Amino acid sequence: MKKAGSHKPSYQLTERLVLHVLLNQIPLPSEGLALLTLAPLGSHGSFAGNKYEVDRAFPCCALGKKMAYHKVKADLRTSGHSQYLDSDDLQATALDLEWDMEKELEEPSFDQFQTDNAEHQNLGHSETLDLHLDSIQPATSPKGRFQRLQEESDCVTHYTRSAPKNNHCNFCYLLKILCIATTLFIFGIIIGYYAHMNCPSDASPSGTNNPQLYQDILKTIKAEDIKKSFRNLLQVYDSEDDMEISKKIKSHWIALGLEDTQFINYSVLLDCPGPSPGTITVSSTGQCFYPDGQPCREEARRGQSQDLFYSYAAYSAKGTLQADVIDVSYGTMDDLKRITKLKNTTNQIALLKLGKLPLLYKISLLEKAGFGGALLYIDPCDAPESAVLSSEPFMVTLNPGGDPSTPGYPSHDESFRQSRPNLTSLLVQPISASLATVLISSPKLRMDKDVCRPLELPHNEKRTVSLQVQTVTKFKTVSNVVGYLRGLTSPDRYIIVGSNHHAGHSYNGQEWASSTAVITAFIEALMLRVKKGWRPERTVVFCSWGGTPWGKIGSYEWGEDFAKILQKNAVAYVSIHSPIRGNSTLYPVASPSLQQLVLEKNKFNCVRRAQCPGANVSSVQIQGDAEYFVNHLGVPTVQFAYEDIKALEGPSFLSEAIFPKHATKIEELDPSFNLHEVITKLSGEVILQIANDPVLPFNALDIALGVQNSLKDNEPSVPNLLALASKLRDSAELFQSDEMRPANDPKERVPSRVRMLNDILQDLEKNFLVQRVPPGFYRNILYHLDEKTSQFSILKEAWEQCIPETSNETLQEALSTVLNSINSAHTFFKTGLDVFESVLLEKN
């Protein structure tokens, strides 16, 4: 008997060969059939009998009728033969089977089969194996060796050669599932992140031009709320000290949630009424009149209350002057040239109508002509409501702007103060139209077939009067209320929204209340949205100015105080000054760069309200606190107001007269306050768009077109100016197409280029600021004197002066000024385009 240990390598090979025999249906010699019923690997269980191994090798057949291999051997059927074979005999049989199989295994399909160095198995437990010989049935094979019983037709179909590698395949399958799940998880996180970034929230994201958001904000503005606010403000307007009203405005804005609302106070020099009103005494009759035309009696003075004292010209010369009255009509250059040829005007008193030209300009002409005084009045034929204004006294100011004691710099406590009790050498006194009629000796207005004939003093008649002006200059505190709504992405860019508040007595009383009610209504609507998490991109600064009737003092001082910051960072100024002056037509005024935006909003308002006022947008000089921002900073400006059509058709600059109005006047013009609501929404929509658009909604091309139009109707045709204006237009068109249009496309928008573009747009009008202009004219020459004049104001004025002369230095200086402004704007465009091109080349 052979030792079991010596046969382990060969026996291990036998196990693997048997498996291949079974799996590949290789025919075996009859001597090796006994091996199929053995279980030689006792404890490790590779073989546990024939039935078990066949079931494992062919799992698809194990559930039905099984495939079997039957041994045909006669000696096993002999009775009394032991059912258990000796272990040594079994091993010998296995070795013989291995040797006999070598020849049959030499087939091409088994060339790759190699014996491995697997661990040798112990055969110690093979002696007690039961072969169950009764279950072996004889069979025949086509080769005389085996008979394969294939009872299940799909057994081979289900079987694969890789079955022994099931564990490895399962591991790969699980690994694939894990990888796919991980990938999907990562993609889910990425998609969720960008979906969260792009999905709009209830607060509506900032930084987008969202018209629907604007409408959601503006729809909360109601006429009833504006009316209520207006009436509340009028309850405290009788106070002489404007601090009470300033405190009320400040506390209201703080209650609405406006951030960093504060007082900014300045101690300024004001010219106030004296102990008695001014008087005009007719020398020929000795009759004394107050400015309203009433005789100088104590009862008349008491009956007029304080209104009589406030009929004066602020910063006029003080004293008494007796002289002849000379009618100079509107005091234009032509009027004065005609008068000076006929009469001696030295130290005489001019009878001057308001309108057509700025009052300061006409006063300067009177000074040059040698006049010593002036009586100002509004011709009833020019006034929209002659019957009302004919007997009303009014106030004017001769202050071009700011504190007269600190010209050009802010009025701080430590500032140097100049002694300037009066700003003109003339004694100036406003009078009513009824008093002017008395001086002219015309008992009533002459009406021919419903045609009003203007008041006029005959040239051959002489009137001598004694004019007494008594006013007092003193230092008082002027308060501004300023509140901030900080921007989200550009907090250093400011959109300034300004109105004015009450500054003593009843003058401008209803107008300031109307303005304040409008700006407060918009603040309230805006803060409701801010409380939901929304913010504008740029900072909005809300201002209520003090000292407006004396020459826009509050706004001038604040502007001078923050001039360095505003010159760089102020984007636009939206004026809410006297929004209801009439009720017949909408009257918008805007810088050339903002006219397109205003037209769009006006058309939208027409569609929304189903009626269109047909208003045109113009760039003309406007009254109110916008003057400093237009005239000294070159900031694009817009103002909406309702006006009387007759006032627009009549002479301009009548608004320089400040009339005392009763509290019911505004409510008579707009009893339902629907006009107030329209002004609030139009102004608010412009504010929102300027504050939020990534690219400022300024039209550079409109500025170039405005320049060309201002030169077309010039009396002196200057070809070099027209040629330069054409170049400016070409540069503006190129800038508009190459830079502004791509920047307005979100796909092509580059933040750094947008910032550079906005800087150019907001500084463009600064090129048209000039240093020297006639008194009362805007330094920003893009603004005309009125709607009837399309020429540059300084050119028109210079041309009128040089008409009788063949050459005039004033005209040449004006032409040079305009030429330099146009050339500066052209260079500004060209430099901007060059910078953009250089940046683009560097990036490429």
mmCIF file of N, CA, C and O in Angstrom, residues 414-448:
data_model
loop_
_atom_site.group_PDB
_atom_site.id
_atom_site.type_symbol
_atom_site.label_atom_id
_atom_site.label_comp_id
_atom_site.label_asym_id
_atom_site.label_seq_id
_atom_site.Cartn_x
_atom_site.Cartn_y
_atom_site.Cartn_z
ATOM 1 N N GLU A 414 -15.969 126.984 12.173
ATOM 2 C CA GLU A 414 -14.627 127.559 12.116
ATOM 3 C C GLU A 414 -14.322 128.194 10.761
ATOM 4 O O GLU A 414 -13.203 128.680 10.540
ATOM 5 N N SER A 415 -15.294 128.200 9.830
ATOM 6 C CA SER A 415 -15.057 128.753 8.502
ATOM 7 C C SER A 415 -14.936 130.277 8.553
ATOM 8 O O SER A 415 -15.560 130.949 9.379
ATOM 9 N N PHE A 416 -14.140 130.813 7.653
ATOM 10 C CA PHE A 416 -14.004 132.263 7.522
ATOM 11 C C PHE A 416 -15.290 132.849 6.924
ATOM 12 O O PHE A 416 -15.823 132.333 5.948
ATOM 13 N N ARG A 417 -15.779 133.928 7.502
ATOM 14 C CA ARG A 417 -17.025 134.555 7.070
ATOM 15 C C ARG A 417 -16.744 135.880 6.379
ATOM 16 O O ARG A 417 -16.047 136.743 6.930
ATOM 17 N N GLN A 418 -17.265 136.011 5.192
ATOM 18 C CA GLN A 418 -17.156 137.276 4.480
ATOM 19 C C GLN A 418 -18.350 138.163 4.813
ATOM 20 O O GLN A 418 -19.452 137.672 5.062
ATOM 21 N N SER A 419 -18.118 139.449 4.834
ATOM 22 C CA SER A 419 -19.189 140.407 5.123
ATOM 23 C C SER A 419 -19.920 140.738 3.828
ATOM 24 O O SER A 419 -19.439 141.512 2.988
ATOM 25 N N ARG A 420 -21.078 140.121 3.643
ATOM 26 C CA ARG A 420 -21.854 140.322 2.417
ATOM 27 C C ARG A 420 -23.339 140.460 2.774
ATOM 28 O O ARG A 420 -24.151 139.579 2.504
ATOM 29 N N PRO A 421 -23.699 141.588 3.368
ATOM 30 C CA PRO A 421 -25.110 141.769 3.738
ATOM 31 C C PRO A 421 -26.023 141.899 2.532
ATOM 32 O O PRO A 421 -27.220 141.634 2.623
ATOM 33 N N ASN A 422 -25.492 142.324 1.391
ATOM 34 C CA ASN A 422 -26.289 142.399 0.168
ATOM 35 C C ASN A 422 -25.439 141.915 -1.005
ATOM 36 O O ASN A 422 -24.217 142.063 -1.016
ATOM 37 N N LEU A 423 -26.107 141.338 -1.969
ATOM 38 C CA LEU A 423 -25.427 140.764 -3.129
ATOM 39 C C LEU A 423 -25.630 141.595 -4.381
ATOM 40 O O LEU A 423 -25.264 141.147 -5.469
ATOM 41 N N THR A 424 -26.183 142.755 -4.264
ATOM 42 C CA THR A 424 -26.353 143.669 -5.391
ATOM 43 C C THR A 424 -26.332 145.094 -4.860
ATOM 44 O O THR A 424 -26.610 145.342 -3.679
ATOM 45 N N SER A 425 -26.020 146.009 -5.738
ATOM 46 C CA SER A 425 -26.017 147.431 -5.360
ATOM 47 C C SER A 425 -27.382 148.070 -5.536
ATOM 48 O O SER A 425 -27.595 149.221 -5.132
ATOM 49 N N LEU A 426 -28.312 147.351 -6.112
ATOM 50 C CA LEU A 426 -29.656 147.883 -6.366
ATOM 51 C C LEU A 426 -30.567 147.645 -5.172
ATOM 52 O O LEU A 426 -30.469 146.622 -4.490
ATOM 53 N N LEU A 427 -31.466 148.612 -4.953
ATOM 54 C CA LEU A 427 -32.576 148.399 -4.024
ATOM 55 C C LEU A 427 -33.683 147.716 -4.818
ATOM 56 O O LEU A 427 -34.224 148.296 -5.766
ATOM 57 N N VAL A 428 -34.013 146.513 -4.453
ATOM 58 C CA VAL A 428 -34.976 145.717 -5.219
ATOM 59 C C VAL A 428 -36.191 145.440 -4.346
ATOM 60 O O VAL A 428 -36.051 145.005 -3.191
ATOM 61 N N GLN A 429 -37.372 145.661 -4.913
ATOM 62 C CA GLN A 429 -38.609 145.433 -4.173
ATOM 63 C C GLN A 429 -39.656 144.807 -5.092
ATOM 64 O O GLN A 429 -40.027 145.397 -6.119
ATOM 65 N N PRO A 430 -40.132 143.602 -4.766
ATOM 66 C CA PRO A 430 -41.245 143.026 -5.530
ATOM 67 C C PRO A 430 -42.556 143.748 -5.185
ATOM 68 O O PRO A 430 -42.809 144.086 -4.023
ATOM 69 N N ILE A 431 -43.372 143.939 -6.177
ATOM 70 C CA ILE A 431 -44.682 144.550 -5.974
ATOM 71 C C ILE A 431 -45.729 143.719 -6.717
ATOM 72 O O ILE A 431 -45.419 142.946 -7.619
ATOM 73 N N SER A 432 -46.991 143.947 -6.359
ATOM 74 C CA SER A 432 -48.071 143.233 -7.020
ATOM 75 C C SER A 432 -48.412 143.916 -8.350
ATOM 76 O O SER A 432 -48.059 145.065 -8.607
ATOM 77 N N ALA A 433 -49.108 143.184 -9.190
ATOM 78 C CA ALA A 433 -49.528 143.748 -10.480
ATOM 79 C C ALA A 433 -50.499 144.902 -10.282
ATOM 80 O O ALA A 433 -50.522 145.857 -11.080
ATOM 81 N N SER A 434 -51.285 144.851 -9.222
ATOM 82 C CA SER A 434 -52.221 145.954 -8.960
ATOM 83 C C SER A 434 -51.483 147.243 -8.636
ATOM 84 O O SER A 434 -51.900 148.328 -9.093
ATOM 85 N N LEU A 435 -50.377 147.197 -7.903
ATOM 86 C CA LEU A 435 -49.595 148.386 -7.630
ATOM 87 C C LEU A 435 -48.897 148.875 -8.897
ATOM 88 O O LEU A 435 -48.795 150.097 -9.144
ATOM 89 N N ALA A 436 -48.424 147.967 -9.738
ATOM 90 C CA ALA A 436 -47.813 148.369 -11.007
ATOM 91 C C ALA A 436 -48.825 149.096 -11.868
ATOM 92 O O ALA A 436 -48.486 150.080 -12.566
ATOM 93 N N THR A 437 -50.093 148.663 -11.813
ATOM 94 C CA THR A 437 -51.135 149.336 -12.577
ATOM 95 C C THR A 437 -51.336 150.762 -12.076
ATOM 96 O O THR A 437 -51.535 151.697 -12.866
ATOM 97 N N VAL A 438 -51.263 150.961 -10.769
ATOM 98 C CA VAL A 438 -51.394 152.298 -10.189
ATOM 99 C C VAL A 438 -50.254 153.195 -10.631
ATOM 100 O O VAL A 438 -50.450 154.378 -10.999
ATOM 101 N N LEU A 439 -49.041 152.681 -10.615
ATOM 102 C CA LEU A 439 -47.880 153.483 -11.005
ATOM 103 C C LEU A 439 -47.938 153.864 -12.480
ATOM 104 O O LEU A 439 -47.464 154.940 -12.891
ATOM 105 N N ILE A 440 -48.522 152.988 -13.269
ATOM 106 C CA ILE A 440 -48.637 153.268 -14.706
ATOM 107 C C ILE A 440 -49.838 154.172 -14.991
ATOM 108 O O ILE A 440 -49.979 154.704 -16.088
ATOM 109 N N SER A 441 -50.677 154.344 -13.978
ATOM 110 C CA SER A 441 -51.902 155.156 -14.114
ATOM 111 C C SER A 441 -52.891 154.495 -15.051
ATOM 112 O O SER A 441 -53.564 155.148 -15.860
ATOM 113 N N SER A 442 -52.965 153.199 -14.988
ATOM 114 C CA SER A 442 -53.938 152.452 -15.777
ATOM 115 C C SER A 442 -54.946 151.857 -14.803
ATOM 116 O O SER A 442 -54.606 150.963 -14.026
ATOM 117 N N PRO A 443 -56.178 152.336 -14.786
ATOM 118 C CA PRO A 443 -57.135 151.888 -13.769
ATOM 119 C C PRO A 443 -57.508 150.412 -13.879
ATOM 120 O O PRO A 443 -57.852 149.786 -12.903
ATOM 121 N N LYS A 444 -57.423 149.860 -15.048
ATOM 122 C CA LYS A 444 -57.751 148.446 -15.205
ATOM 123 C C LYS A 444 -57.019 147.893 -16.420
ATOM 124 O O LYS A 444 -56.513 148.635 -17.260
ATOM 125 N N LEU A 445 -56.988 146.606 -16.464
ATOM 126 C CA LEU A 445 -56.339 145.960 -17.608
ATOM 127 C C LEU A 445 -57.166 146.194 -18.869
ATOM 128 O O LEU A 445 -58.389 146.084 -18.856
ATOM 129 N N ARG A 446 -56.462 146.520 -19.926
ATOM 130 C CA ARG A 446 -57.143 146.787 -21.182
ATOM 131 C C ARG A 446 -57.323 145.474 -21.957
ATOM 132 O O ARG A 446 -56.355 144.811 -22.295
ATOM 133 N N MET A 447 -58.575 145.133 -22.191
ATOM 134 C CA MET A 447 -58.888 143.895 -22.897
ATOM 135 C C MET A 447 -59.584 144.228 -24.206
ATOM 136 O O MET A 447 -60.601 144.929 -24.217
ATOM 137 N N ASP A 448 -59.014 143.792 -25.299
ATOM 138 C CA ASP A 448 -59.611 143.989 -26.612
ATOM 139 C C ASP A 448 -59.945 142.629 -27.203
ATOM 140 O O ASP A 448 -59.051 141.868 -27.597
#
